[in-house]
Amino acid sequence: MYRIRLFATRHARAFEWLYAGLERVMIAADPVFRRIGYQRIERPVALIERAAKGLLFDCKMCGQCALSSTGMSCPMNCPKTLRNGPCGGVRPGGYCEVKPQMKCVWVLAWDGASRMKNGDRIGEVLPPVDHTLKGSSAWLRVSREKAANLRSATEAARTVVAQSFPAARRNEPSTAPLAPEPPAAQGRTEA
Ligand code: SF4
């Protein structure tokens, strides 16, 4: 497991690319997920996430995944569970103060981030862990939030267009509609 963890940080750029692809797929699947019900798929998705990330990153399922900001090195493997690091106790050679046989999680994180396209995100300060989210799927939460933001942005854009053409709306409302497409017109039913 430890070796795979080291492999993941060495190939952080490839994992960043894979993560972005997975996120796109999950956002695209949002209409299906809403139809089934997010609460119903939470458990199976969390199980898959636990298995995949447990193998690759020694994931502890904190529920607020930071991998994309931490060079694909899971901060929950730091013995001090620091969400921002490294601390001041890194040993010579980049080893952990608490577990001297282990490379510092945060030294690996900065190394992994240096290989990533958006590696500068490691400079952003992360909030403390919210333990109420432990065990939940971070994949599902993030893709659900992004899909909801996309939907609101689309609806807001539609409203802006409609409000820019008051005369058109007065004379021929269908040319600048305010109302979203009904689900039936999009070949789906409301969740
Ligand atoms: S940051 Fe949290 S969700 Fe991400 S790999 Fe680590 S324990 Fe798992």
Short mmCIF file of N, CA and C and ligand atoms in Angstrom, two decimals:
data_model
loop_
_atom_site.label_atom_id
_atom_site.label_comp_id
_atom_site.label_asym_id
_atom_site.label_seq_id
_atom_site.Cartn_x
_atom_site.Cartn_y
_atom_site.Cartn_z
N MET A 1 0.82 -1.21 0.00
CA MET A 1 0.00 0.00 0.00
C MET A 1 0.86 1.27 0.00
N TYR A 2 1.89 1.26 0.88
CA TYR A 2 2.75 2.44 0.99
C TYR A 2 3.44 2.72 -0.34
N ARG A 3 3.86 1.63 -1.01
CA ARG A 3 4.54 1.81 -2.31
C ARG A 3 3.59 2.38 -3.35
N ILE A 4 2.33 1.93 -3.31
CA ILE A 4 1.35 2.45 -4.28
C ILE A 4 1.12 3.93 -4.00
N ARG A 5 1.10 4.27 -2.71
CA ARG A 5 0.93 5.68 -2.34
C ARG A 5 2.06 6.54 -2.93
N LEU A 6 3.28 6.02 -2.83
CA LEU A 6 4.43 6.75 -3.40
C LEU A 6 4.30 6.85 -4.92
N PHE A 7 3.83 5.74 -5.53
CA PHE A 7 3.62 5.72 -6.98
C PHE A 7 2.61 6.81 -7.38
N ALA A 8 1.55 6.93 -6.58
CA ALA A 8 0.49 7.91 -6.91
C ALA A 8 1.03 9.34 -6.92
N THR A 9 1.89 9.66 -5.96
CA THR A 9 2.42 11.03 -5.95
C THR A 9 3.41 11.24 -7.09
N ARG A 10 4.14 10.16 -7.43
CA ARG A 10 5.09 10.29 -8.56
C ARG A 10 4.35 10.49 -9.88
N HIS A 11 3.11 9.96 -9.94
CA HIS A 11 2.32 10.07 -11.17
C HIS A 11 1.09 10.97 -10.95
N ALA A 12 1.31 12.00 -10.13
CA ALA A 12 0.19 12.87 -9.76
C ALA A 12 -0.48 13.51 -10.98
N ARG A 13 0.30 13.83 -12.00
CA ARG A 13 -0.28 14.48 -13.20
C ARG A 13 -1.29 13.54 -13.88
N ALA A 14 -0.93 12.25 -13.98
CA ALA A 14 -1.84 11.29 -14.61
C ALA A 14 -3.11 11.12 -13.77
N PHE A 15 -2.94 11.06 -12.46
CA PHE A 15 -4.12 10.93 -11.60
C PHE A 15 -4.99 12.18 -11.63
N GLU A 16 -4.36 13.34 -11.77
CA GLU A 16 -5.12 14.59 -11.89
C GLU A 16 -6.01 14.53 -13.14
N TRP A 17 -5.42 14.03 -14.22
CA TRP A 17 -6.15 13.92 -15.49
C TRP A 17 -7.31 12.91 -15.35
N LEU A 18 -7.02 11.77 -14.69
CA LEU A 18 -8.07 10.76 -14.48
C LEU A 18 -9.21 11.31 -13.63
N TYR A 19 -8.83 12.04 -12.58
CA TYR A 19 -9.83 12.62 -11.69
C TYR A 19 -10.75 13.59 -12.43
N ALA A 20 -10.13 14.41 -13.30
CA ALA A 20 -10.92 15.39 -14.05
C ALA A 20 -11.91 14.66 -14.96
N GLY A 21 -11.46 13.55 -15.57
CA GLY A 21 -12.34 12.76 -16.44
C GLY A 21 -13.48 12.15 -15.66
N LEU A 22 -13.16 11.58 -14.49
CA LEU A 22 -14.19 10.95 -13.66
C LEU A 22 -15.22 12.00 -13.24
N GLU A 23 -14.73 13.18 -12.90
CA GLU A 23 -15.66 14.24 -12.47
C GLU A 23 -16.60 14.63 -13.60
N ARG A 24 -16.05 14.73 -14.83
CA ARG A 24 -16.89 15.08 -15.97
C ARG A 24 -17.98 14.03 -16.18
N VAL A 25 -17.59 12.74 -16.05
CA VAL A 25 -18.57 11.65 -16.24
C VAL A 25 -19.66 11.75 -15.17
N MET A 26 -19.25 12.01 -13.92
CA MET A 26 -20.24 12.05 -12.84
C MET A 26 -21.16 13.26 -12.96
N ILE A 27 -20.62 14.38 -13.44
CA ILE A 27 -21.48 15.56 -13.65
C ILE A 27 -22.47 15.27 -14.77
N ALA A 28 -21.99 14.60 -15.84
CA ALA A 28 -22.88 14.27 -16.95
C ALA A 28 -23.98 13.30 -16.51
N ALA A 29 -23.66 12.49 -15.50
CA ALA A 29 -24.64 11.50 -15.03
C ALA A 29 -25.63 12.09 -14.02
N ASP A 30 -25.48 13.39 -13.74
CA ASP A 30 -26.35 14.02 -12.72
C ASP A 30 -27.85 13.80 -12.97
N PRO A 31 -28.34 13.94 -14.22
CA PRO A 31 -29.78 13.71 -14.42
C PRO A 31 -30.20 12.29 -14.02
N VAL A 32 -29.32 11.32 -14.32
CA VAL A 32 -29.63 9.92 -13.94
C VAL A 32 -29.60 9.78 -12.43
N PHE A 33 -28.56 10.35 -11.81
CA PHE A 33 -28.43 10.25 -10.35
C PHE A 33 -29.63 10.90 -9.65
N ARG A 34 -30.08 12.05 -10.20
CA ARG A 34 -31.23 12.72 -9.57
C ARG A 34 -32.49 11.88 -9.71
N ARG A 35 -32.57 11.22 -10.84
CA ARG A 35 -33.74 10.38 -11.07
C ARG A 35 -33.78 9.21 -10.09
N ILE A 36 -32.61 8.60 -9.89
CA ILE A 36 -32.54 7.46 -8.95
C ILE A 36 -32.66 7.98 -7.51
N GLY A 37 -32.08 9.16 -7.28
CA GLY A 37 -32.05 9.71 -5.91
C GLY A 37 -30.64 9.62 -5.36
N TYR A 38 -30.03 10.79 -5.08
CA TYR A 38 -28.66 10.81 -4.59
C TYR A 38 -28.50 10.02 -3.30
N GLN A 39 -29.53 10.06 -2.45
CA GLN A 39 -29.41 9.35 -1.16
C GLN A 39 -29.34 7.84 -1.39
N ARG A 40 -29.95 7.36 -2.48
CA ARG A 40 -29.92 5.91 -2.75
C ARG A 40 -28.55 5.45 -3.25
N ILE A 41 -27.88 6.32 -4.01
CA ILE A 41 -26.60 5.87 -4.58
C ILE A 41 -25.40 6.22 -3.69
N GLU A 42 -25.67 6.97 -2.62
CA GLU A 42 -24.56 7.38 -1.73
C GLU A 42 -23.74 6.17 -1.25
N ARG A 43 -24.43 5.17 -0.75
CA ARG A 43 -23.72 4.02 -0.15
C ARG A 43 -22.90 3.23 -1.19
N PRO A 44 -23.52 2.83 -2.32
CA PRO A 44 -22.69 2.09 -3.30
C PRO A 44 -21.53 2.91 -3.84
N VAL A 45 -21.75 4.20 -4.09
CA VAL A 45 -20.64 5.02 -4.62
C VAL A 45 -19.54 5.16 -3.56
N ALA A 46 -19.96 5.34 -2.30
CA ALA A 46 -18.96 5.46 -1.22
C ALA A 46 -18.15 4.17 -1.09
N LEU A 47 -18.79 3.03 -1.31
CA LEU A 47 -18.07 1.75 -1.23
C LEU A 47 -17.02 1.64 -2.34
N ILE A 48 -17.42 2.05 -3.55
CA ILE A 48 -16.48 2.00 -4.69
C ILE A 48 -15.32 2.98 -4.43
N GLU A 49 -15.68 4.18 -3.96
CA GLU A 49 -14.66 5.20 -3.68
C GLU A 49 -13.68 4.70 -2.62
N ARG A 50 -14.22 4.08 -1.58
CA ARG A 50 -13.37 3.56 -0.49
C ARG A 50 -12.38 2.52 -1.03
N ALA A 51 -12.90 1.61 -1.88
CA ALA A 51 -12.04 0.54 -2.40
C ALA A 51 -10.96 1.10 -3.31
N ALA A 52 -11.35 1.98 -4.24
CA ALA A 52 -10.39 2.51 -5.22
C ALA A 52 -9.35 3.40 -4.55
N LYS A 53 -9.82 4.33 -3.72
CA LYS A 53 -8.88 5.28 -3.11
C LYS A 53 -8.11 4.65 -1.95
N GLY A 54 -8.71 3.64 -1.33
CA GLY A 54 -7.99 2.92 -0.28
C GLY A 54 -6.77 2.24 -0.86
N LEU A 55 -6.95 1.63 -2.02
CA LEU A 55 -5.85 0.93 -2.67
C LEU A 55 -4.77 1.91 -3.16
N LEU A 56 -5.22 2.99 -3.78
CA LEU A 56 -4.26 3.90 -4.43
C LEU A 56 -3.63 4.91 -3.48
N PHE A 57 -4.42 5.39 -2.51
CA PHE A 57 -3.92 6.53 -1.71
C PHE A 57 -3.96 6.27 -0.21
N ASP A 58 -4.31 5.04 0.22
CA ASP A 58 -4.52 4.77 1.66
C ASP A 58 -5.58 5.71 2.23
N CYS A 59 -6.63 5.90 1.44
CA CYS A 59 -7.70 6.84 1.80
C CYS A 59 -8.38 6.43 3.10
N LYS A 60 -8.70 7.42 3.94
CA LYS A 60 -9.38 7.17 5.21
C LYS A 60 -10.85 7.60 5.16
N MET A 61 -11.32 7.94 3.95
CA MET A 61 -12.72 8.35 3.74
C MET A 61 -13.13 9.49 4.68
N CYS A 62 -12.34 10.55 4.67
CA CYS A 62 -12.70 11.70 5.51
C CYS A 62 -13.93 12.41 4.96
N GLY A 63 -14.23 12.19 3.67
CA GLY A 63 -15.43 12.78 3.08
C GLY A 63 -15.20 14.17 2.50
N GLN A 64 -13.99 14.69 2.65
CA GLN A 64 -13.69 16.03 2.08
C GLN A 64 -12.37 15.93 1.38
N CYS A 65 -12.37 15.19 0.29
CA CYS A 65 -11.12 14.84 -0.35
C CYS A 65 -10.31 16.06 -0.78
N ALA A 66 -9.02 15.99 -0.46
CA ALA A 66 -8.13 17.12 -0.77
C ALA A 66 -7.07 16.72 -1.79
N LEU A 67 -7.16 15.49 -2.31
CA LEU A 67 -6.07 14.96 -3.15
C LEU A 67 -5.67 15.88 -4.30
N SER A 68 -6.68 16.52 -4.93
CA SER A 68 -6.38 17.38 -6.08
C SER A 68 -5.59 18.62 -5.67
N SER A 69 -5.61 18.95 -4.38
CA SER A 69 -4.84 20.10 -3.89
C SER A 69 -3.59 19.67 -3.14
N THR A 70 -3.40 18.39 -2.98
CA THR A 70 -2.26 17.94 -2.16
C THR A 70 -1.39 16.93 -2.92
N GLY A 71 -1.23 17.18 -4.21
CA GLY A 71 -0.30 16.37 -5.00
C GLY A 71 -0.61 14.88 -4.96
N MET A 72 -1.88 14.51 -4.75
CA MET A 72 -2.34 13.12 -4.68
C MET A 72 -1.73 12.38 -3.48
N SER A 73 -1.32 13.14 -2.46
CA SER A 73 -0.86 12.54 -1.21
C SER A 73 -1.93 12.83 -0.15
N CYS A 74 -2.54 11.78 0.40
CA CYS A 74 -3.68 11.98 1.32
C CYS A 74 -3.20 12.56 2.66
N PRO A 75 -3.69 13.75 3.03
CA PRO A 75 -3.24 14.37 4.28
C PRO A 75 -3.69 13.60 5.52
N MET A 76 -4.69 12.72 5.37
CA MET A 76 -5.17 11.98 6.54
C MET A 76 -4.17 10.88 6.94
N ASN A 77 -3.15 10.66 6.11
CA ASN A 77 -2.10 9.71 6.48
C ASN A 77 -0.98 10.37 7.29
N CYS A 78 -1.06 11.68 7.43
CA CYS A 78 -0.11 12.38 8.31
C CYS A 78 -0.49 11.99 9.75
N PRO A 79 0.47 11.53 10.57
CA PRO A 79 0.13 11.12 11.94
C PRO A 79 -0.53 12.23 12.75
N LYS A 80 -0.29 13.49 12.33
CA LYS A 80 -0.94 14.61 13.03
C LYS A 80 -2.21 15.05 12.29
N THR A 81 -2.55 14.33 11.22
CA THR A 81 -3.69 14.65 10.32
C THR A 81 -3.74 16.14 9.97
N LEU A 82 -2.57 16.70 9.69
CA LEU A 82 -2.53 18.11 9.30
C LEU A 82 -3.16 18.28 7.92
N ARG A 83 -4.01 19.26 7.77
CA ARG A 83 -4.61 19.55 6.46
C ARG A 83 -3.79 20.60 5.72
N ASN A 84 -2.81 21.17 6.38
CA ASN A 84 -1.88 22.10 5.74
C ASN A 84 -0.50 21.78 6.29
N GLY A 85 0.45 21.62 5.42
CA GLY A 85 1.75 21.22 5.93
C GLY A 85 2.87 21.50 4.95
N PRO A 86 4.07 21.04 5.24
CA PRO A 86 4.43 20.20 6.39
C PRO A 86 4.58 20.99 7.69
N CYS A 87 4.66 20.22 8.79
CA CYS A 87 4.91 20.85 10.08
C CYS A 87 6.41 21.15 10.18
N GLY A 88 6.85 21.59 11.33
CA GLY A 88 8.26 21.95 11.45
C GLY A 88 9.16 20.80 11.83
N GLY A 89 8.59 19.58 11.87
CA GLY A 89 9.40 18.48 12.39
C GLY A 89 9.93 17.50 11.36
N VAL A 90 9.90 17.89 10.09
CA VAL A 90 10.36 16.96 9.04
C VAL A 90 11.84 16.63 9.27
N ARG A 91 12.15 15.33 9.19
CA ARG A 91 13.52 14.88 9.42
C ARG A 91 14.37 15.04 8.14
N PRO A 92 15.67 14.99 8.28
CA PRO A 92 16.53 15.05 7.08
C PRO A 92 16.11 13.95 6.09
N GLY A 93 16.12 14.27 4.82
CA GLY A 93 15.72 13.30 3.80
C GLY A 93 14.22 13.31 3.57
N GLY A 94 13.49 14.20 4.28
CA GLY A 94 12.04 14.31 4.07
C GLY A 94 11.23 13.27 4.82
N TYR A 95 11.77 12.74 5.93
CA TYR A 95 11.05 11.71 6.67
C TYR A 95 10.22 12.33 7.80
N CYS A 96 9.19 11.54 8.22
CA CYS A 96 8.22 12.01 9.21
C CYS A 96 8.84 12.05 10.62
N GLU A 97 8.45 13.06 11.37
CA GLU A 97 8.94 13.20 12.74
C GLU A 97 8.38 12.09 13.63
N VAL A 98 7.11 11.74 13.42
CA VAL A 98 6.43 10.76 14.28
C VAL A 98 6.74 9.32 13.85
N LYS A 99 6.73 9.09 12.52
CA LYS A 99 7.03 7.75 11.97
C LYS A 99 8.28 7.88 11.10
N PRO A 100 9.46 7.73 11.69
CA PRO A 100 10.70 8.03 10.96
C PRO A 100 10.92 7.14 9.73
N GLN A 101 10.24 5.98 9.67
CA GLN A 101 10.43 5.10 8.51
C GLN A 101 9.59 5.55 7.31
N MET A 102 8.70 6.53 7.54
CA MET A 102 7.76 6.96 6.49
C MET A 102 8.15 8.35 5.98
N LYS A 103 8.04 8.52 4.66
CA LYS A 103 8.25 9.86 4.09
C LYS A 103 7.14 10.78 4.58
N CYS A 104 7.48 12.02 4.85
CA CYS A 104 6.45 12.98 5.30
C CYS A 104 5.38 13.11 4.21
N VAL A 105 4.13 12.95 4.62
CA VAL A 105 2.99 13.04 3.69
C VAL A 105 3.01 14.38 2.96
N TRP A 106 3.41 15.43 3.66
CA TRP A 106 3.38 16.76 3.07
C TRP A 106 4.59 17.04 2.18
N VAL A 107 5.70 16.39 2.45
CA VAL A 107 6.84 16.50 1.52
C VAL A 107 6.44 15.84 0.20
N LEU A 108 5.77 14.67 0.31
CA LEU A 108 5.28 13.99 -0.90
C LEU A 108 4.23 14.86 -1.60
N ALA A 109 3.39 15.52 -0.81
CA ALA A 109 2.32 16.35 -1.39
C ALA A 109 2.92 17.48 -2.23
N TRP A 110 3.93 18.15 -1.72
CA TRP A 110 4.54 19.25 -2.49
C TRP A 110 5.26 18.73 -3.72
N ASP A 111 5.85 17.54 -3.58
CA ASP A 111 6.51 16.94 -4.74
C ASP A 111 5.46 16.59 -5.81
N GLY A 112 4.37 15.93 -5.37
CA GLY A 112 3.30 15.57 -6.31
C GLY A 112 2.69 16.79 -6.97
N ALA A 113 2.46 17.83 -6.16
CA ALA A 113 1.84 19.05 -6.70
C ALA A 113 2.72 19.70 -7.76
N SER A 114 4.05 19.57 -7.58
CA SER A 114 4.96 20.19 -8.56
C SER A 114 4.85 19.51 -9.93
N ARG A 115 4.27 18.31 -9.97
CA ARG A 115 4.12 17.59 -11.24
C ARG A 115 2.75 17.84 -11.88
N MET A 116 1.85 18.47 -11.13
CA MET A 116 0.47 18.62 -11.60
C MET A 116 0.25 19.93 -12.35
N LYS A 117 -0.74 19.92 -13.25
CA LYS A 117 -1.07 21.12 -14.02
C LYS A 117 -1.58 22.23 -13.08
N ASN A 118 -2.46 21.83 -12.15
CA ASN A 118 -3.01 22.82 -11.21
C ASN A 118 -2.38 22.65 -9.83
N GLY A 119 -1.09 22.35 -9.83
CA GLY A 119 -0.39 22.07 -8.58
C GLY A 119 -0.31 23.26 -7.64
N ASP A 120 -0.49 24.49 -8.17
CA ASP A 120 -0.40 25.65 -7.28
C ASP A 120 -1.55 25.70 -6.27
N ARG A 121 -2.54 24.84 -6.45
CA ARG A 121 -3.65 24.80 -5.49
C ARG A 121 -3.17 24.39 -4.09
N ILE A 122 -2.01 23.77 -4.04
CA ILE A 122 -1.49 23.36 -2.73
C ILE A 122 -1.21 24.58 -1.84
N GLY A 123 -1.06 25.73 -2.44
CA GLY A 123 -0.80 26.95 -1.68
C GLY A 123 -2.03 27.49 -0.97
N GLU A 124 -3.22 26.99 -1.35
CA GLU A 124 -4.46 27.47 -0.71
C GLU A 124 -4.65 26.77 0.63
N VAL A 125 -5.00 27.55 1.64
CA VAL A 125 -5.16 27.00 2.99
C VAL A 125 -6.46 26.19 3.05
N LEU A 126 -6.35 24.94 3.52
CA LEU A 126 -7.53 24.06 3.62
C LEU A 126 -8.15 24.20 5.01
N PRO A 127 -9.49 24.14 5.08
CA PRO A 127 -10.16 24.22 6.38
C PRO A 127 -9.97 22.94 7.18
N PRO A 128 -10.24 23.00 8.49
CA PRO A 128 -10.13 21.77 9.29
C PRO A 128 -11.15 20.72 8.83
N VAL A 129 -10.89 19.47 9.17
CA VAL A 129 -11.80 18.39 8.75
C VAL A 129 -13.12 18.48 9.53
N ASP A 130 -14.21 18.31 8.79
CA ASP A 130 -15.53 18.22 9.42
C ASP A 130 -15.82 16.73 9.60
N HIS A 131 -15.73 16.26 10.82
CA HIS A 131 -15.83 14.81 11.06
C HIS A 131 -17.24 14.26 10.83
N THR A 132 -18.22 15.14 10.70
CA THR A 132 -19.58 14.62 10.45
C THR A 132 -19.68 14.04 9.04
N LEU A 133 -18.71 14.41 8.16
CA LEU A 133 -18.76 13.90 6.77
C LEU A 133 -17.98 12.61 6.60
N LYS A 134 -17.36 12.13 7.67
CA LYS A 134 -16.54 10.91 7.58
C LYS A 134 -17.36 9.74 7.02
N GLY A 135 -16.77 9.03 6.08
CA GLY A 135 -17.42 7.85 5.50
C GLY A 135 -18.29 8.17 4.29
N SER A 136 -18.58 9.46 4.05
CA SER A 136 -19.43 9.81 2.91
C SER A 136 -18.58 9.97 1.64
N SER A 137 -19.27 9.95 0.51
CA SER A 137 -18.56 10.02 -0.77
C SER A 137 -18.26 11.47 -1.15
N ALA A 138 -16.97 11.79 -1.20
CA ALA A 138 -16.56 13.13 -1.63
C ALA A 138 -16.80 13.27 -3.14
N TRP A 139 -16.61 12.20 -3.88
CA TRP A 139 -16.85 12.24 -5.34
C TRP A 139 -18.26 12.72 -5.63
N LEU A 140 -19.21 12.07 -4.93
CA LEU A 140 -20.62 12.35 -5.21
C LEU A 140 -20.97 13.78 -4.78
N ARG A 141 -20.45 14.20 -3.62
CA ARG A 141 -20.79 15.54 -3.13
C ARG A 141 -20.29 16.61 -4.09
N VAL A 142 -19.03 16.46 -4.54
CA VAL A 142 -18.44 17.48 -5.40
C VAL A 142 -19.15 17.52 -6.76
N SER A 143 -19.39 16.33 -7.36
CA SER A 143 -20.01 16.34 -8.69
C SER A 143 -21.45 16.84 -8.59
N ARG A 144 -22.13 16.53 -7.48
CA ARG A 144 -23.50 17.00 -7.31
C ARG A 144 -23.54 18.53 -7.20
N GLU A 145 -22.59 19.08 -6.42
CA GLU A 145 -22.52 20.54 -6.25
C GLU A 145 -22.21 21.21 -7.58
N LYS A 146 -21.26 20.64 -8.33
CA LYS A 146 -20.88 21.27 -9.60
C LYS A 146 -22.02 21.19 -10.61
N ALA A 147 -22.73 20.05 -10.62
CA ALA A 147 -23.86 19.91 -11.55
C ALA A 147 -24.95 20.92 -11.18
N ALA A 148 -25.20 21.11 -9.88
CA ALA A 148 -26.23 22.07 -9.45
C ALA A 148 -25.82 23.48 -9.84
N ASN A 149 -24.52 23.81 -9.70
CA ASN A 149 -24.04 25.14 -10.09
C ASN A 149 -24.21 25.36 -11.59
N LEU A 150 -23.93 24.31 -12.37
CA LEU A 150 -24.08 24.41 -13.82
C LEU A 150 -25.53 24.68 -14.19
N ARG A 151 -26.44 23.95 -13.53
CA ARG A 151 -27.88 24.14 -13.81
C ARG A 151 -28.30 25.56 -13.48
N SER A 152 -27.84 26.07 -12.30
CA SER A 152 -28.25 27.44 -11.94
C SER A 152 -27.66 28.44 -12.91
N ALA A 153 -26.40 28.21 -13.34
CA ALA A 153 -25.77 29.15 -14.28
C ALA A 153 -26.55 29.17 -15.60
N THR A 154 -26.99 27.98 -16.06
CA THR A 154 -27.74 27.92 -17.31
C THR A 154 -29.05 28.67 -17.17
N GLU A 155 -29.74 28.47 -16.02
CA GLU A 155 -31.02 29.14 -15.83
C GLU A 155 -30.82 30.65 -15.71
N ALA A 156 -29.73 31.06 -15.03
CA ALA A 156 -29.47 32.50 -14.88
C ALA A 156 -29.18 33.12 -16.25
N ALA A 157 -28.42 32.41 -17.10
CA ALA A 157 -28.09 32.93 -18.43
C ALA A 157 -29.36 33.08 -19.25
N ARG A 158 -30.27 32.11 -19.11
CA ARG A 158 -31.53 32.16 -19.86
C ARG A 158 -32.33 33.41 -19.43
N THR A 159 -32.34 33.69 -18.11
CA THR A 159 -33.09 34.83 -17.61
C THR A 159 -32.49 36.13 -18.13
N VAL A 160 -31.14 36.20 -18.15
CA VAL A 160 -30.47 37.42 -18.63
C VAL A 160 -30.85 37.67 -20.09
N VAL A 161 -30.82 36.61 -20.91
CA VAL A 161 -31.17 36.76 -22.33
C VAL A 161 -32.61 37.24 -22.44
N ALA A 162 -33.50 36.61 -21.69
CA ALA A 162 -34.91 36.96 -21.77
C ALA A 162 -35.13 38.41 -21.37
N GLN A 163 -34.44 38.86 -20.32
CA GLN A 163 -34.64 40.22 -19.84
C GLN A 163 -34.01 41.26 -20.75
N SER A 164 -33.11 40.81 -21.63
CA SER A 164 -32.47 41.75 -22.55
C SER A 164 -33.36 42.06 -23.75
N PHE A 165 -34.42 41.31 -23.91
CA PHE A 165 -35.28 41.50 -25.08
C PHE A 165 -36.74 41.66 -24.64
N PRO A 166 -37.05 42.77 -23.92
CA PRO A 166 -38.42 42.91 -23.39
C PRO A 166 -39.46 42.99 -24.50
N ALA A 167 -39.09 43.67 -25.61
CA ALA A 167 -40.08 43.82 -26.68
C ALA A 167 -40.37 42.46 -27.30
N ALA A 168 -39.30 41.68 -27.50
CA ALA A 168 -39.49 40.34 -28.09
C ALA A 168 -40.36 39.50 -27.17
N ARG A 169 -40.13 39.63 -25.87
CA ARG A 169 -40.93 38.83 -24.92
C ARG A 169 -42.39 39.26 -24.97
N ARG A 170 -42.61 40.56 -25.13
CA ARG A 170 -43.99 41.06 -25.17
C ARG A 170 -44.70 40.52 -26.41
N ASN A 171 -44.02 40.61 -27.55
CA ASN A 171 -44.66 40.25 -28.82
C ASN A 171 -44.68 38.75 -29.08
N GLU A 172 -43.59 38.10 -28.76
CA GLU A 172 -43.45 36.66 -29.09
C GLU A 172 -42.66 35.99 -27.97
N PRO A 173 -43.29 35.70 -26.82
CA PRO A 173 -42.56 35.22 -25.63
C PRO A 173 -41.68 34.00 -25.89
N SER A 174 -42.09 33.18 -26.87
CA SER A 174 -41.29 31.96 -27.07
C SER A 174 -39.91 32.26 -27.66
N THR A 175 -39.69 33.48 -28.19
CA THR A 175 -38.38 33.80 -28.75
C THR A 175 -37.35 34.11 -27.67
N ALA A 176 -37.84 34.50 -26.48
CA ALA A 176 -36.92 34.79 -25.36
C ALA A 176 -37.54 34.24 -24.09
N PRO A 177 -37.58 32.92 -23.98
CA PRO A 177 -38.32 32.32 -22.86
C PRO A 177 -37.62 32.49 -21.51
N LEU A 178 -38.42 32.70 -20.49
CA LEU A 178 -37.92 32.77 -19.12
C LEU A 178 -37.96 31.40 -18.46
N ALA A 179 -38.99 30.66 -18.82
CA ALA A 179 -39.20 29.37 -18.16
C ALA A 179 -38.22 28.34 -18.69
N PRO A 180 -37.70 27.47 -17.82
CA PRO A 180 -36.83 26.40 -18.32
C PRO A 180 -37.62 25.41 -19.16
N GLU A 181 -36.90 24.69 -20.00
CA GLU A 181 -37.55 23.65 -20.79
C GLU A 181 -38.26 22.67 -19.86
N PRO A 182 -39.50 22.30 -20.16
CA PRO A 182 -40.13 21.27 -19.32
C PRO A 182 -39.41 19.95 -19.49
N PRO A 183 -39.34 19.13 -18.43
CA PRO A 183 -38.61 17.85 -18.51
C PRO A 183 -39.03 17.02 -19.72
N ALA A 184 -40.34 17.03 -20.05
CA ALA A 184 -40.82 16.20 -21.16
C ALA A 184 -40.17 16.62 -22.47
N ALA A 185 -39.89 17.96 -22.60
CA ALA A 185 -39.29 18.45 -23.85
C ALA A 185 -37.84 18.01 -23.97
N GLN A 186 -37.23 17.63 -22.84
CA GLN A 186 -35.83 17.18 -22.86
C GLN A 186 -35.73 15.67 -22.81
N GLY A 187 -36.88 15.01 -22.95
CA GLY A 187 -36.88 13.55 -22.97
C GLY A 187 -36.59 12.94 -21.64
N ARG A 188 -36.93 13.66 -20.54
CA ARG A 188 -36.72 13.06 -19.22
C ARG A 188 -37.87 13.48 -18.31
N THR A 189 -37.95 12.83 -17.16
CA THR A 189 -38.95 13.22 -16.17
C THR A 189 -38.24 13.83 -14.99
N GLU A 190 -38.97 14.69 -14.24
CA GLU A 190 -38.38 15.38 -13.09
C GLU A 190 -38.00 14.40 -11.99
N ALA A 191 -36.83 14.66 -11.32
CA ALA A 191 -36.42 13.77 -10.21
C ALA A 191 -37.32 14.00 -9.00
S1 SF4 B 1 -8.32 13.44 1.73
FE1 SF4 B 1 -9.97 12.24 2.71
S2 SF4 B 1 -11.22 11.38 1.02
FE2 SF4 B 1 -9.25 12.12 0.12
S3 SF4 B 1 -7.92 10.32 0.08
FE3 SF4 B 1 -7.55 11.34 2.06
S4 SF4 B 1 -8.98 10.43 3.56
FE4 SF4 B 1 -9.63 9.86 1.49
#
